mmCIF file of C-alpha atoms in Angstrom:
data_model
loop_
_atom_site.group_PDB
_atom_site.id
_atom_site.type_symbol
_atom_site.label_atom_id
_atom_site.label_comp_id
_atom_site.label_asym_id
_atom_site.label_seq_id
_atom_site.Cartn_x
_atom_site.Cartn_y
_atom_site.Cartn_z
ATOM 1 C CA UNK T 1058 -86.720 -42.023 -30.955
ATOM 2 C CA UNK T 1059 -85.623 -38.333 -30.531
ATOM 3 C CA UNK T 1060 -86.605 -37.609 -33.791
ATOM 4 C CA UNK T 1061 -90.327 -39.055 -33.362
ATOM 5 C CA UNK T 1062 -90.577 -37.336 -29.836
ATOM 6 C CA UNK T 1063 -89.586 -34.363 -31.550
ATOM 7 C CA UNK T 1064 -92.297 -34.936 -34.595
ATOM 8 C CA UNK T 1065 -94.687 -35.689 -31.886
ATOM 9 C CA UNK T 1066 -94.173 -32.401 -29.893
ATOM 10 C CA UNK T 1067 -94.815 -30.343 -32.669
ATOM 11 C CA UNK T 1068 -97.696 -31.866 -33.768
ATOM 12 C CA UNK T 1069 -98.920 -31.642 -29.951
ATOM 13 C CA UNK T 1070 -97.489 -27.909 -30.327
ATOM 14 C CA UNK T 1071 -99.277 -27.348 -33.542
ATOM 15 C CA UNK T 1072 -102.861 -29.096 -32.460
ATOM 16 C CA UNK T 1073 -102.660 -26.444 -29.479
ATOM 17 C CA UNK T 1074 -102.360 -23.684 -32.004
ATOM 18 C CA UNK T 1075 -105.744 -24.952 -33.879
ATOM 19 C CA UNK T 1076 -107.332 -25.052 -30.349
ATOM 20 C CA UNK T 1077 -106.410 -21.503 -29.365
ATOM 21 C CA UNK T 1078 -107.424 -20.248 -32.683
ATOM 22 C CA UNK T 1079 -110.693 -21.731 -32.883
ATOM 23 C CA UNK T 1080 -111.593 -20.683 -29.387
ATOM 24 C CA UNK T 1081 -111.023 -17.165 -31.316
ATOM 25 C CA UNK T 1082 -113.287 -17.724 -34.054
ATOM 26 C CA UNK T 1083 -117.021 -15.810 -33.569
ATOM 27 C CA UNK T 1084 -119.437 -17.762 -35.615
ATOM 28 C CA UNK T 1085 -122.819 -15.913 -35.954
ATOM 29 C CA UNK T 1086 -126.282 -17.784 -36.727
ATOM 30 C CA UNK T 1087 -126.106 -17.596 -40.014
ATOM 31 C CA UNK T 1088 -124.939 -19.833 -43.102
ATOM 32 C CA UNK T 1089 -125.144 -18.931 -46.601
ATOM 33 C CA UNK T 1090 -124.664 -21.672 -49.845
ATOM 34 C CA UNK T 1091 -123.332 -20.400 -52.857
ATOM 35 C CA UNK T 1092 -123.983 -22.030 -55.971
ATOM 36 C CA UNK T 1093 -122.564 -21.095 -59.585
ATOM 37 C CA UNK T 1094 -124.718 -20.833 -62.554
ATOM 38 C CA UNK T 1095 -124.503 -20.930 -65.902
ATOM 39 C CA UNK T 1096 -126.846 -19.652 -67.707
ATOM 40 C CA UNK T 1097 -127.456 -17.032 -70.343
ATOM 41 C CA UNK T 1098 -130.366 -15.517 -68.732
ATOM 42 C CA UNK T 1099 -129.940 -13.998 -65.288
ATOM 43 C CA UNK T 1100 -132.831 -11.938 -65.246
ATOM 44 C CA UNK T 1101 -134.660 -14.758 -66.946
ATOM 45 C CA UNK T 1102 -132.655 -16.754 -63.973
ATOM 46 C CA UNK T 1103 -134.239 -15.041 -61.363
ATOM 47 C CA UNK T 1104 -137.913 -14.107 -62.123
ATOM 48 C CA UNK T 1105 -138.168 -18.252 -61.803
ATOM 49 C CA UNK T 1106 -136.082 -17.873 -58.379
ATOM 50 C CA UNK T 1107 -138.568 -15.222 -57.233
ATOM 51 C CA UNK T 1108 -141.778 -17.365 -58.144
ATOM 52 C CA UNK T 1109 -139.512 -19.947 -55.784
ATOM 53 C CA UNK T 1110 -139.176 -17.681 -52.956
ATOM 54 C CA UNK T 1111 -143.069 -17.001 -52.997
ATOM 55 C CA UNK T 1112 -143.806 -20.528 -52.582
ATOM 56 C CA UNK T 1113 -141.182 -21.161 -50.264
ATOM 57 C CA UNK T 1114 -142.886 -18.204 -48.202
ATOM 58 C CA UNK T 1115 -146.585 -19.657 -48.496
ATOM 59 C CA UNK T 1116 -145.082 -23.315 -47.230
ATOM 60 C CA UNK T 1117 -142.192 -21.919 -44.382
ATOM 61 C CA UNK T 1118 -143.137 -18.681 -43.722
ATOM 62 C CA UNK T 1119 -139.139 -17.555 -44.948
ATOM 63 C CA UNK T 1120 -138.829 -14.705 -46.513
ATOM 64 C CA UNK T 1121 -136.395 -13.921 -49.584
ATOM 65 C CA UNK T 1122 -135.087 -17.870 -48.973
ATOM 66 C CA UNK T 1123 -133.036 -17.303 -52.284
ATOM 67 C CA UNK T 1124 -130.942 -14.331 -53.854
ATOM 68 C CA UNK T 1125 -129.417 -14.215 -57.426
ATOM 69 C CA UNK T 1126 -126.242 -12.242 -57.609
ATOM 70 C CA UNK T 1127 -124.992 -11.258 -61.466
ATOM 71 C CA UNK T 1128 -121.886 -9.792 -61.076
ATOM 72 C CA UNK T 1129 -120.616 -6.367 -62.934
ATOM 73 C CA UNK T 1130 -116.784 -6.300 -62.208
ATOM 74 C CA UNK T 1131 -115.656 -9.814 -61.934
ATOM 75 C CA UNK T 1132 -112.187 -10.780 -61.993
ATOM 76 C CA UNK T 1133 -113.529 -14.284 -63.610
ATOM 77 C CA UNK T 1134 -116.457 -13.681 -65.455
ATOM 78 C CA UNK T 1135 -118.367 -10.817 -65.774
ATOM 79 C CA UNK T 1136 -121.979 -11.309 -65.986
ATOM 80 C CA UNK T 1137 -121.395 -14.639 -63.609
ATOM 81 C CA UNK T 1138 -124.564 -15.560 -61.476
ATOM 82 C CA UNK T 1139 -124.642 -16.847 -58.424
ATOM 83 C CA UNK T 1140 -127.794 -18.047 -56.293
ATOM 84 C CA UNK T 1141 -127.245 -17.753 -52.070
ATOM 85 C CA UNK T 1142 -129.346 -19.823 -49.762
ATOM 86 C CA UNK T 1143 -128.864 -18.794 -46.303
ATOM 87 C CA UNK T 1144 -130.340 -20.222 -42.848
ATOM 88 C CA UNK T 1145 -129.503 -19.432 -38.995
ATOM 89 C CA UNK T 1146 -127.571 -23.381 -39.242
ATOM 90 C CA UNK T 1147 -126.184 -25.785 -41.310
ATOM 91 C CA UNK T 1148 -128.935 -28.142 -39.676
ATOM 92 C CA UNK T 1149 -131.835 -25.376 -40.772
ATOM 93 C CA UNK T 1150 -130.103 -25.460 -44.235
ATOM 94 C CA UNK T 1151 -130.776 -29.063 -44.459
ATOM 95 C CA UNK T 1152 -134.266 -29.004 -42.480
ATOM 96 C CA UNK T 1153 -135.657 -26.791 -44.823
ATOM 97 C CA UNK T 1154 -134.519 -28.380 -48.206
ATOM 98 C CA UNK T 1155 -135.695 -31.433 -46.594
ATOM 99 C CA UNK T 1156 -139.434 -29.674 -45.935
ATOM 100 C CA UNK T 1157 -139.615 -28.986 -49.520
ATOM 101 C CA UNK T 1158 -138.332 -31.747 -51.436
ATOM 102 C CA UNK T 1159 -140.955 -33.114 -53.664
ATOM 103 C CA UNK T 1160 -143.003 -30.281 -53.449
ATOM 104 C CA UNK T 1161 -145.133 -29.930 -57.102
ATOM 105 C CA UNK T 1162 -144.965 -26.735 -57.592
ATOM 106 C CA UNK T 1163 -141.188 -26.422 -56.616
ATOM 107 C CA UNK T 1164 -140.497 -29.127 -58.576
ATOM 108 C CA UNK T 1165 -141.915 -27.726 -61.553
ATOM 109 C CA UNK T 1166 -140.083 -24.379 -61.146
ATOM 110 C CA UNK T 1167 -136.338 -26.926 -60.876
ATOM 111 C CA UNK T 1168 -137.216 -28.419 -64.229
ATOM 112 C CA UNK T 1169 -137.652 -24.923 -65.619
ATOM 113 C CA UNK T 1170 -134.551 -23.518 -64.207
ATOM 114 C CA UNK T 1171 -132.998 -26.707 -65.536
ATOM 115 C CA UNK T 1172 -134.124 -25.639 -69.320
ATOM 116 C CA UNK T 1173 -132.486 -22.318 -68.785
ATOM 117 C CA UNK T 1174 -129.266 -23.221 -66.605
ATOM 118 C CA UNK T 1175 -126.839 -25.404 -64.828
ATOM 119 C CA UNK T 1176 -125.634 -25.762 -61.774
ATOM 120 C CA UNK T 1177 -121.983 -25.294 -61.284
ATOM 121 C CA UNK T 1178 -119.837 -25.392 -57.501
ATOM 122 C CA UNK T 1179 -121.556 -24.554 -54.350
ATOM 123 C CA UNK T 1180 -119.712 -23.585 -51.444
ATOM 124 C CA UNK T 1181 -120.780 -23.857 -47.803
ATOM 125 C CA UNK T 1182 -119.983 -20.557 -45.840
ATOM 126 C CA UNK T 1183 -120.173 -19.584 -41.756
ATOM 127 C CA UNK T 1184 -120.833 -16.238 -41.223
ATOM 128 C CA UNK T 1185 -118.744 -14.962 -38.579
ATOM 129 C CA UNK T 1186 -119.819 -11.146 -38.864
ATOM 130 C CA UNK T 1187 -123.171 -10.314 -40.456
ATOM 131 C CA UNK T 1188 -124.671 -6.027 -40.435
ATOM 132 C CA UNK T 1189 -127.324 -7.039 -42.751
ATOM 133 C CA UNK T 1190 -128.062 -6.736 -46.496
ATOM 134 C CA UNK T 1191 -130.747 -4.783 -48.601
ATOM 135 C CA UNK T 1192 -133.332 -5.805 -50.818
ATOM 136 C CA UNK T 1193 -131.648 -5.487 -54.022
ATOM 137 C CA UNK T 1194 -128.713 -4.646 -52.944
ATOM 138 C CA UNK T 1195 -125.326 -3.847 -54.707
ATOM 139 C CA UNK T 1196 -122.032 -5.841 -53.298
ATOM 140 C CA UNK T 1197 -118.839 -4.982 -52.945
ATOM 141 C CA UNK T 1198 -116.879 -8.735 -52.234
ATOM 142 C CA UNK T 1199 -113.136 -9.610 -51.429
ATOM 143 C CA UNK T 1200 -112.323 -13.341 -51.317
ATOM 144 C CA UNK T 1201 -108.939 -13.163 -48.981
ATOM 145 C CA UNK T 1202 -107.002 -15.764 -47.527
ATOM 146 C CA UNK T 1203 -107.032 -14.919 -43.523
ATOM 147 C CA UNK T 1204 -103.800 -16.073 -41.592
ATOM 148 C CA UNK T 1205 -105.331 -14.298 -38.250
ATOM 149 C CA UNK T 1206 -108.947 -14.490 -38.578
ATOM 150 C CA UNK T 1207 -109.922 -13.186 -34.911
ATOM 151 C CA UNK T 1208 -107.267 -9.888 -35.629
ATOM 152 C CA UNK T 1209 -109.072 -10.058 -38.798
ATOM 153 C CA UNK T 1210 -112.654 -9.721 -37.475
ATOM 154 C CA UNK T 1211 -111.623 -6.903 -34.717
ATOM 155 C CA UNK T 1212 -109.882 -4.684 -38.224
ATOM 156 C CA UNK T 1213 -113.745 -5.250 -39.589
ATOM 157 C CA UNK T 1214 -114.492 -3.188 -36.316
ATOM 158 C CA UNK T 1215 -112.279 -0.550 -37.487
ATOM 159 C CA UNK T 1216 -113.684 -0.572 -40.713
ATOM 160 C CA UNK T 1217 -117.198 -0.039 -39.385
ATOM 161 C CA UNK T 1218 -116.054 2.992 -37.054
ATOM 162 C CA UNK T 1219 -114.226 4.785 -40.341
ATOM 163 C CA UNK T 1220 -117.630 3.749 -42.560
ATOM 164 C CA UNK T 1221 -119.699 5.263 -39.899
ATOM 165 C CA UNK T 1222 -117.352 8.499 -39.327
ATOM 166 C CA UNK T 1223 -117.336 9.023 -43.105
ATOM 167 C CA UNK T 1224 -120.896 8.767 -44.246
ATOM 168 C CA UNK T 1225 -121.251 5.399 -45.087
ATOM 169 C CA UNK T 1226 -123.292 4.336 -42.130
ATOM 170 C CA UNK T 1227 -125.332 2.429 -44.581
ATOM 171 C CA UNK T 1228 -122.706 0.123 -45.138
ATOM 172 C CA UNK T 1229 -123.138 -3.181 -43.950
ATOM 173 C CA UNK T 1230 -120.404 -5.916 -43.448
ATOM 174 C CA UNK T 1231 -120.615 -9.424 -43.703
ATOM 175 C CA UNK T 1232 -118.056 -11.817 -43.099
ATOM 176 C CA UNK T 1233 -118.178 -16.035 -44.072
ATOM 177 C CA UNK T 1234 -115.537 -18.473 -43.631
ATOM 178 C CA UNK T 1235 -115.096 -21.115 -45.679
ATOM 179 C CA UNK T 1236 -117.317 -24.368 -44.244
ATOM 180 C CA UNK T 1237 -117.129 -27.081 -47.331
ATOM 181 C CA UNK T 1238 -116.674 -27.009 -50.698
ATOM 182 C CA UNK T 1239 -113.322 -26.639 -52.669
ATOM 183 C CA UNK T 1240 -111.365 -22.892 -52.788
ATOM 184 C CA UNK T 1241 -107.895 -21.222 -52.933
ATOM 185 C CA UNK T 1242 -109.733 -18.859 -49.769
ATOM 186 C CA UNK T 1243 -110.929 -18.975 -46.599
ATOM 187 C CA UNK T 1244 -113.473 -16.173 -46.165
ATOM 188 C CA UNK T 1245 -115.838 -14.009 -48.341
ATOM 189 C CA UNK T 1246 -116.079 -10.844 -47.295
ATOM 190 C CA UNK T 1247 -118.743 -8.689 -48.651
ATOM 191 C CA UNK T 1248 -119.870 -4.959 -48.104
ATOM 192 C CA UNK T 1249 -123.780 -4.278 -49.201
ATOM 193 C CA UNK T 1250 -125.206 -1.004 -50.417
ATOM 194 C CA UNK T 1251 -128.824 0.099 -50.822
ATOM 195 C CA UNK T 1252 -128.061 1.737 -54.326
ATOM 196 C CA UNK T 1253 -125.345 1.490 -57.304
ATOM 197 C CA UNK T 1254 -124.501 5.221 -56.355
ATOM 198 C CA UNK T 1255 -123.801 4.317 -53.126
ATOM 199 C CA UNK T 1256 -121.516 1.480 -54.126
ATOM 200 C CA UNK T 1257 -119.940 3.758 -56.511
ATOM 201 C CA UNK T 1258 -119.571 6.093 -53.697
ATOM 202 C CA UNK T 1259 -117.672 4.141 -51.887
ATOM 203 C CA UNK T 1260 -115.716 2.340 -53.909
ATOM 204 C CA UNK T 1261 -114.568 6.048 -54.701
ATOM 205 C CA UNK T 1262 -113.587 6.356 -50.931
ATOM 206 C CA UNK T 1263 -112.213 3.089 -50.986
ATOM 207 C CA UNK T 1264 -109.654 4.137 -53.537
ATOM 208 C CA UNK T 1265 -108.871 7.823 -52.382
ATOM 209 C CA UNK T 1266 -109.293 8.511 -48.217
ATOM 210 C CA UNK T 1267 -105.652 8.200 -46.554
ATOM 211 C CA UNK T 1268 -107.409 6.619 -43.448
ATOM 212 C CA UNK T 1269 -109.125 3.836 -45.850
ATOM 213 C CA UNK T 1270 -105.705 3.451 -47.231
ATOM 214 C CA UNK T 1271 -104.225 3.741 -43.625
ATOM 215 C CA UNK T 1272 -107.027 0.639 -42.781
ATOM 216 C CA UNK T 1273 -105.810 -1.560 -46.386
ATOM 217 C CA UNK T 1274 -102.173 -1.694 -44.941
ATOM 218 C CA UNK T 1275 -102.231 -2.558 -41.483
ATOM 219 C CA UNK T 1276 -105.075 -5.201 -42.225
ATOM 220 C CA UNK T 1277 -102.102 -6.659 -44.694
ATOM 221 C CA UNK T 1278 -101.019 -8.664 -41.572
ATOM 222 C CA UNK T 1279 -104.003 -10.151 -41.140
ATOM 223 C CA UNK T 1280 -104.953 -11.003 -44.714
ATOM 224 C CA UNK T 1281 -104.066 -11.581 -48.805
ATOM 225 C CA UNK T 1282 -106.292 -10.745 -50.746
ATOM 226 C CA UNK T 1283 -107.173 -12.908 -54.000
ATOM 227 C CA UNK T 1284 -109.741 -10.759 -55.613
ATOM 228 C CA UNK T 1285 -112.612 -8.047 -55.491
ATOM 229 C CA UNK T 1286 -115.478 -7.678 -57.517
ATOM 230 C CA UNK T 1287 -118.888 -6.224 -57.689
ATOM 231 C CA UNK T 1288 -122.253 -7.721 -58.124
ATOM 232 C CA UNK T 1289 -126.017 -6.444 -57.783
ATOM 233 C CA UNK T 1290 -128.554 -8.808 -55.885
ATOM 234 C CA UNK T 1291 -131.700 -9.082 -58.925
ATOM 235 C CA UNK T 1292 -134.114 -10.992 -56.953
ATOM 236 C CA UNK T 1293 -137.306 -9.418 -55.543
#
């Protein structure tokens, strides 16, 4: 008996911990699906994405509803696409694909994309810090494993201030945790530049300022990181 009152205490003791931590957690309106592709046409990919978005647009008034990543340093794949979805909720997400199911001219544009691809995983993401993104634009993402998520989010403050103080202003961070879908991480963490000099501009800071480096150690406690890897956005 002393044993299970002592099993049962610390899963009380551990629930608690959940509780407290999830009262941390800052959830944003947004949520973003990722879906793998294979396919040996990503610009091919994503002209038929694009003639998607348009009708999208003309039937829900969304703009840019989908965004094809191809990715330039991968630590997988190089070259891997990736198609994003994103919506203010997981119930939008699922509203909207619900709006447009059995639309013709959709459905025409899925049997093409079919000829040319195939779907791989999709993960569901909450975002949890979101500056924005760039038509475009050219990514900078770490997939980390976060053991302190809030302490995590407030270092992403820091981040911002040293962006900002080094002329990188146009730096935005984004920040997802893992919702559904099968990973060895539990956020995405992804920094979005209006140009590939800029990336490459930063990813130079990145690897040289003693107050970046300063920022990589002490967010060590908060964090492992699993990989990083560049990609550039190719829809229009």
């Amino acid at each position: 008996m002393k044993i299970a009152s002592k099993v049962f205490a610390s899963i009380v003791t551990l629930l608690a911990a959940c509780l407290v931590h999830a009262a941390d957690m800052k959830p944003v309106n947004r949520v973003i699906s990722i879906t793998d592709i294979e396919t040996d046409d990503a610009t091919g990919y994503a002209s038929w994405i694009t003639k998607r978005n348009d009708v999208v647009k003309a039937k829900l008034g969304i703009d840019s509803y989908q965004h094809v990543y191809v990715s330039n340093n991968d630590g997988t794949k190089t070259g891997s696409v990736r198609v994003v979805t994103a919506a203010e909720s997981v119930s939008a997400l699922v509203k909207n694909n619900a709006a447009l199911a059995g639309d013709p001219a959709l459905t025409d544009i899925g049997n093409r994309l079919r000829a040319v691809s195939k779907n791989g995983a999709r993960v569901l993401y909450q975002g949890v810090r979101f500056d924005g993104t760039y038509p475009g634009a050219y990514v900078y993402t770490t997939l980390l494993m976060a053991t302190d998520e809030a302490g995590y989010l407030k270092s992403l403050d820091g981040l911002r201030a040293l962006f900002d103080a080094k002329g990188f202003k146009d730096a935005k961070i984004n920040a997802y945790r893992v919702l559904a879908g099968r990973t060895n991480f539990s956020h995405r963490v992804t920094i979005a530049l209006p140009s590939n000099e800029r990336l490459a501009a930063m990813l130079d800071f990145l690897a040289s300022d003693a107050q970046m480096a300063a920022w990589l150690a002490d967010t060590a406690k908060y964090r492992t990181v699993l990989s990083n890897g560049t990609a550039r956005d190719l829809s229009k």
